[in-house]
mmCIF file of the C-alpha atoms, coordinates in Angstrom:
data_MODEL
# 
_entry.id   MODEL 
# 
loop_
_atom_site.group_PDB 
_atom_site.id 
_atom_site.type_symbol 
_atom_site.label_atom_id 
_atom_site.label_alt_id 
_atom_site.label_comp_id 
_atom_site.label_asym_id 
_atom_site.label_entity_id 
_atom_site.label_seq_id 
_atom_site.pdbx_PDB_ins_code 
_atom_site.Cartn_x 
_atom_site.Cartn_y 
_atom_site.Cartn_z 
_atom_site.occupancy 
_atom_site.B_iso_or_equiv 
_atom_site.pdbx_formal_charge 
_atom_site.auth_seq_id 
_atom_site.auth_comp_id 
_atom_site.auth_asym_id 
_atom_site.auth_atom_id 
_atom_site.pdbx_PDB_model_num 
ATOM 1   C CA . MET A 1 1   ? 0.000   0.000  0.000  1.00 0.00 ? 1   MET A CA 1 
ATOM 2   C CA . SER A 1 2   ? 1.436   3.382  -0.997 1.00 0.00 ? 2   SER A CA 1 
ATOM 3   C CA . SER A 1 3   ? 1.675   6.234  1.489  1.00 0.00 ? 3   SER A CA 1 
ATOM 4   C CA . GLY A 1 4   ? -1.115  8.067  -0.363 1.00 0.00 ? 4   GLY A CA 1 
ATOM 5   C CA . GLU A 1 5   ? -3.407  5.054  -0.144 1.00 0.00 ? 5   GLU A CA 1 
ATOM 6   C CA . LEU A 1 6   ? -2.553  4.653  3.525  1.00 0.00 ? 6   LEU A CA 1 
ATOM 7   C CA . ARG A 1 7   ? -3.417  8.311  4.225  1.00 0.00 ? 7   ARG A CA 1 
ATOM 8   C CA . ARG A 1 8   ? -6.750  7.957  2.387  1.00 0.00 ? 8   ARG A CA 1 
ATOM 9   C CA . ALA A 1 9   ? -7.571  4.794  4.350  1.00 0.00 ? 9   ALA A CA 1 
ATOM 10  C CA . GLU A 1 10  ? -6.720  6.533  7.636  1.00 0.00 ? 10  GLU A CA 1 
ATOM 11  C CA . GLN A 1 11  ? -8.825  9.556  6.668  1.00 0.00 ? 11  GLN A CA 1 
ATOM 12  C CA . LYS A 1 12  ? -11.763 7.332  5.744  1.00 0.00 ? 12  LYS A CA 1 
ATOM 13  C CA . ALA A 1 13  ? -11.467 5.574  9.114  1.00 0.00 ? 13  ALA A CA 1 
ATOM 14  C CA . ARG A 1 14  ? -11.454 8.940  10.958 1.00 0.00 ? 14  ARG A CA 1 
ATOM 15  C CA . TYR A 1 15  ? -14.527 10.112 9.052  1.00 0.00 ? 15  TYR A CA 1 
ATOM 16  C CA . SER A 1 16  ? -16.339 6.851  9.788  1.00 0.00 ? 16  SER A CA 1 
ATOM 17  C CA . ARG A 1 17  ? -15.423 6.964  13.480 1.00 0.00 ? 17  ARG A CA 1 
ATOM 18  C CA . TRP A 1 18  ? -16.597 10.546 13.945 1.00 0.00 ? 18  TRP A CA 1 
ATOM 19  C CA . ARG A 1 19  ? -19.733 10.032 11.882 1.00 0.00 ? 19  ARG A CA 1 
ATOM 20  C CA . ALA A 1 20  ? -20.643 7.088  14.152 1.00 0.00 ? 20  ALA A CA 1 
ATOM 21  C CA . LEU A 1 21  ? -19.855 9.096  17.308 1.00 0.00 ? 21  LEU A CA 1 
ATOM 22  C CA . ILE A 1 22  ? -21.945 12.051 16.179 1.00 0.00 ? 22  ILE A CA 1 
ATOM 23  C CA . GLU A 1 23  ? -24.859 9.783  15.303 1.00 0.00 ? 23  GLU A CA 1 
ATOM 24  C CA . GLU A 1 24  ? -24.502 8.093  18.696 1.00 0.00 ? 24  GLU A CA 1 
ATOM 25  C CA . SER A 1 25  ? -24.559 11.517 20.389 1.00 0.00 ? 25  SER A CA 1 
ATOM 26  C CA . ARG A 1 26  ? -27.804 12.412 18.611 1.00 0.00 ? 26  ARG A CA 1 
ATOM 27  C CA . ARG A 1 27  ? -29.433 9.214  19.785 1.00 0.00 ? 27  ARG A CA 1 
ATOM 28  C CA . SER A 1 28  ? -28.079 9.484  23.336 1.00 0.00 ? 28  SER A CA 1 
ATOM 29  C CA . GLY A 1 29  ? -30.137 12.527 24.250 1.00 0.00 ? 29  GLY A CA 1 
ATOM 30  C CA . GLN A 1 30  ? -27.069 14.012 25.950 1.00 0.00 ? 30  GLN A CA 1 
ATOM 31  C CA . GLY A 1 31  ? -25.660 17.418 25.117 1.00 0.00 ? 31  GLY A CA 1 
ATOM 32  C CA . PRO A 1 32  ? -22.292 17.481 23.312 1.00 0.00 ? 32  PRO A CA 1 
ATOM 33  C CA . THR A 1 33  ? -20.304 18.374 26.445 1.00 0.00 ? 33  THR A CA 1 
ATOM 34  C CA . GLU A 1 34  ? -21.884 15.643 28.541 1.00 0.00 ? 34  GLU A CA 1 
ATOM 35  C CA . PHE A 1 35  ? -21.560 13.102 25.722 1.00 0.00 ? 35  PHE A CA 1 
ATOM 36  C CA . CYS A 1 36  ? -17.870 13.900 25.173 1.00 0.00 ? 36  CYS A CA 1 
ATOM 37  C CA . ARG A 1 37  ? -17.021 13.960 28.861 1.00 0.00 ? 37  ARG A CA 1 
ATOM 38  C CA . ALA A 1 38  ? -18.603 10.522 29.379 1.00 0.00 ? 38  ALA A CA 1 
ATOM 39  C CA . ARG A 1 39  ? -16.477 9.079  26.546 1.00 0.00 ? 39  ARG A CA 1 
ATOM 40  C CA . GLY A 1 40  ? -13.236 10.957 27.122 1.00 0.00 ? 40  GLY A CA 1 
ATOM 41  C CA . LEU A 1 41  ? -13.569 12.927 23.875 1.00 0.00 ? 41  LEU A CA 1 
ATOM 42  C CA . ASP A 1 42  ? -12.314 16.451 23.245 1.00 0.00 ? 42  ASP A CA 1 
ATOM 43  C CA . VAL A 1 43  ? -15.395 18.686 22.913 1.00 0.00 ? 43  VAL A CA 1 
ATOM 44  C CA . ALA A 1 44  ? -13.626 21.011 20.456 1.00 0.00 ? 44  ALA A CA 1 
ATOM 45  C CA . GLN A 1 45  ? -12.839 18.042 18.201 1.00 0.00 ? 45  GLN A CA 1 
ATOM 46  C CA . PHE A 1 46  ? -16.450 16.916 18.449 1.00 0.00 ? 46  PHE A CA 1 
ATOM 47  C CA . TYR A 1 47  ? -17.691 20.312 17.263 1.00 0.00 ? 47  TYR A CA 1 
ATOM 48  C CA . TYR A 1 48  ? -15.034 20.398 14.533 1.00 0.00 ? 48  TYR A CA 1 
ATOM 49  C CA . TRP A 1 49  ? -16.047 16.999 13.157 1.00 0.00 ? 49  TRP A CA 1 
ATOM 50  C CA . ARG A 1 50  ? -19.741 17.763 13.451 1.00 0.00 ? 50  ARG A CA 1 
ATOM 51  C CA . ARG A 1 51  ? -19.187 20.884 11.330 1.00 0.00 ? 51  ARG A CA 1 
ATOM 52  C CA . VAL A 1 52  ? -16.970 19.033 8.797  1.00 0.00 ? 52  VAL A CA 1 
ATOM 53  C CA . LEU A 1 53  ? -19.458 16.192 8.380  1.00 0.00 ? 53  LEU A CA 1 
ATOM 54  C CA . ALA A 1 54  ? -22.445 18.549 8.152  1.00 0.00 ? 54  ALA A CA 1 
ATOM 55  C CA . ARG A 1 55  ? -20.642 20.422 5.379  1.00 0.00 ? 55  ARG A CA 1 
ATOM 56  C CA . GLU A 1 56  ? -19.904 17.131 3.615  1.00 0.00 ? 56  GLU A CA 1 
ATOM 57  C CA . ASP A 1 57  ? -23.548 16.085 3.928  1.00 0.00 ? 57  ASP A CA 1 
ATOM 58  C CA . GLN A 1 58  ? -24.614 19.438 2.507  1.00 0.00 ? 58  GLN A CA 1 
ATOM 59  C CA . GLU A 1 59  ? -22.269 18.962 -0.463 1.00 0.00 ? 59  GLU A CA 1 
ATOM 60  C CA . GLU A 1 60  ? -23.792 15.516 -1.081 1.00 0.00 ? 60  GLU A CA 1 
ATOM 61  C CA . HIS A 1 61  ? -27.228 17.132 -0.954 1.00 0.00 ? 61  HIS A CA 1 
ATOM 62  C CA . THR A 1 62  ? -26.287 19.616 -3.653 1.00 0.00 ? 62  THR A CA 1 
ATOM 63  C CA . THR A 1 63  ? -25.114 16.775 -5.902 1.00 0.00 ? 63  THR A CA 1 
ATOM 64  C CA . GLY A 1 64  ? -28.568 15.235 -5.961 1.00 0.00 ? 64  GLY A CA 1 
ATOM 65  C CA . GLN A 1 65  ? -28.854 13.039 -2.912 1.00 0.00 ? 65  GLN A CA 1 
ATOM 66  C CA . PHE A 1 66  ? -31.735 13.155 -0.443 1.00 0.00 ? 66  PHE A CA 1 
ATOM 67  C CA . VAL A 1 67  ? -30.792 14.335 3.040  1.00 0.00 ? 67  VAL A CA 1 
ATOM 68  C CA . LEU A 1 68  ? -33.126 14.299 6.012  1.00 0.00 ? 68  LEU A CA 1 
ATOM 69  C CA . LEU A 1 69  ? -32.631 17.675 7.667  1.00 0.00 ? 69  LEU A CA 1 
ATOM 70  C CA . GLY A 1 70  ? -34.154 16.916 11.034 1.00 0.00 ? 70  GLY A CA 1 
ATOM 71  C CA . GLN A 1 71  ? -35.129 14.004 13.202 1.00 0.00 ? 71  GLN A CA 1 
ATOM 72  C CA . ASP A 1 72  ? -38.162 15.603 14.828 1.00 0.00 ? 72  ASP A CA 1 
ATOM 73  C CA . ILE A 1 73  ? -41.067 15.680 12.424 1.00 0.00 ? 73  ILE A CA 1 
ATOM 74  C CA . SER A 1 74  ? -43.934 17.868 13.496 1.00 0.00 ? 74  SER A CA 1 
ATOM 75  C CA . LEU A 1 75  ? -46.942 18.356 11.232 1.00 0.00 ? 75  LEU A CA 1 
ATOM 76  C CA . HIS A 1 76  ? -49.846 20.543 12.257 1.00 0.00 ? 76  HIS A CA 1 
ATOM 77  C CA . ALA A 1 77  ? -53.379 20.052 11.071 1.00 0.00 ? 77  ALA A CA 1 
ATOM 78  C CA . GLY A 1 78  ? -54.705 22.740 8.787  1.00 0.00 ? 78  GLY A CA 1 
ATOM 79  C CA . ASP A 1 79  ? -57.409 22.681 6.172  1.00 0.00 ? 79  ASP A CA 1 
ATOM 80  C CA . GLU A 1 80  ? -57.931 19.420 4.256  1.00 0.00 ? 80  GLU A CA 1 
ATOM 81  C CA . ASP A 1 81  ? -55.948 20.577 1.210  1.00 0.00 ? 81  ASP A CA 1 
ATOM 82  C CA . SER A 1 82  ? -52.839 21.693 3.073  1.00 0.00 ? 82  SER A CA 1 
ATOM 83  C CA . ALA A 1 83  ? -49.876 19.372 2.844  1.00 0.00 ? 83  ALA A CA 1 
ATOM 84  C CA . LEU A 1 84  ? -46.125 19.345 3.131  1.00 0.00 ? 84  LEU A CA 1 
ATOM 85  C CA . GLU A 1 85  ? -44.515 18.443 -0.168 1.00 0.00 ? 85  GLU A CA 1 
ATOM 86  C CA . LEU A 1 86  ? -41.032 16.989 -0.527 1.00 0.00 ? 86  LEU A CA 1 
ATOM 87  C CA . GLU A 1 87  ? -39.241 16.377 -3.772 1.00 0.00 ? 87  GLU A CA 1 
ATOM 88  C CA . THR A 1 88  ? -35.959 14.512 -3.863 1.00 0.00 ? 88  THR A CA 1 
ATOM 89  C CA . ALA A 1 89  ? -33.261 15.140 -6.442 1.00 0.00 ? 89  ALA A CA 1 
ATOM 90  C CA . ASP A 1 90  ? -33.751 11.650 -7.823 1.00 0.00 ? 90  ASP A CA 1 
ATOM 91  C CA . GLY A 1 91  ? -37.396 12.313 -8.655 1.00 0.00 ? 91  GLY A CA 1 
ATOM 92  C CA . TRP A 1 92  ? -39.483 11.132 -5.693 1.00 0.00 ? 92  TRP A CA 1 
ATOM 93  C CA . HIS A 1 93  ? -42.338 13.494 -4.942 1.00 0.00 ? 93  HIS A CA 1 
ATOM 94  C CA . LEU A 1 94  ? -44.100 13.083 -1.595 1.00 0.00 ? 94  LEU A CA 1 
ATOM 95  C CA . ARG A 1 95  ? -47.240 14.870 -0.451 1.00 0.00 ? 95  ARG A CA 1 
ATOM 96  C CA . ILE A 1 96  ? -47.562 14.532 3.306  1.00 0.00 ? 96  ILE A CA 1 
ATOM 97  C CA . ARG A 1 97  ? -50.990 15.386 4.625  1.00 0.00 ? 97  ARG A CA 1 
ATOM 98  C CA . PRO A 1 98  ? -51.700 16.687 8.130  1.00 0.00 ? 98  PRO A CA 1 
ATOM 99  C CA . GLY A 1 99  ? -52.099 13.964 10.721 1.00 0.00 ? 99  GLY A CA 1 
ATOM 100 C CA . VAL A 1 100 ? -49.666 11.536 9.114  1.00 0.00 ? 100 VAL A CA 1 
ATOM 101 C CA . ASP A 1 101 ? -48.236 8.944  11.479 1.00 0.00 ? 101 ASP A CA 1 
ATOM 102 C CA . LYS A 1 102 ? -44.675 10.037 12.324 1.00 0.00 ? 102 LYS A CA 1 
ATOM 103 C CA . GLU A 1 103 ? -43.277 6.503  12.451 1.00 0.00 ? 103 GLU A CA 1 
ATOM 104 C CA . THR A 1 104 ? -44.703 5.679  9.031  1.00 0.00 ? 104 THR A CA 1 
ATOM 105 C CA . LEU A 1 105 ? -43.202 8.860  7.612  1.00 0.00 ? 105 LEU A CA 1 
ATOM 106 C CA . ARG A 1 106 ? -39.805 7.985  9.124  1.00 0.00 ? 106 ARG A CA 1 
ATOM 107 C CA . LEU A 1 107 ? -40.027 4.519  7.576  1.00 0.00 ? 107 LEU A CA 1 
ATOM 108 C CA . VAL A 1 108 ? -40.800 5.986  4.138  1.00 0.00 ? 108 VAL A CA 1 
ATOM 109 C CA . ILE A 1 109 ? -37.910 8.443  4.413  1.00 0.00 ? 109 ILE A CA 1 
ATOM 110 C CA . ASP A 1 110 ? -35.532 5.658  5.482  1.00 0.00 ? 110 ASP A CA 1 
ATOM 111 C CA . VAL A 1 111 ? -36.553 3.609  2.443  1.00 0.00 ? 111 VAL A CA 1 
ATOM 112 C CA . LEU A 1 112 ? -35.962 6.553  0.102  1.00 0.00 ? 112 LEU A CA 1 
ATOM 113 C CA . ARG A 1 113 ? -32.642 7.554  1.690  1.00 0.00 ? 113 ARG A CA 1 
ATOM 114 C CA . PRO A 1 114 ? -29.673 6.512  -0.476 1.00 0.00 ? 114 PRO A CA 1 
ATOM 115 C CA . LYS A 1 115 ? -27.719 3.562  0.854  1.00 0.00 ? 115 LYS A CA 1 
ATOM 116 C CA . ALA A 1 116 ? -24.001 4.131  1.473  1.00 0.00 ? 116 ALA A CA 1 
# 
């Protein structure tokens, strides 16, 4: 393995590690400081990697991939014709009517999300 290939492999491992840690922090319900302290992580590094990975995700979004922007889905009832509409870059068009079951919506979004 050349030194360039080794560096790329190490970088990919770092990205994967931090992506997993940041996802774990989201699911933990802890704030970043508490999460990092409990795991012996540097909080400044955590914020750095969260920013780097968010920027990378945004770049993927602009190249035509679907990105879920938030985990908490809150739809409010309005008149019968009101709906939230989502259109993905790869052509899926979803009309989400008020009162939709949140878990069903999450399942649909997970199915449409590109697989890595």
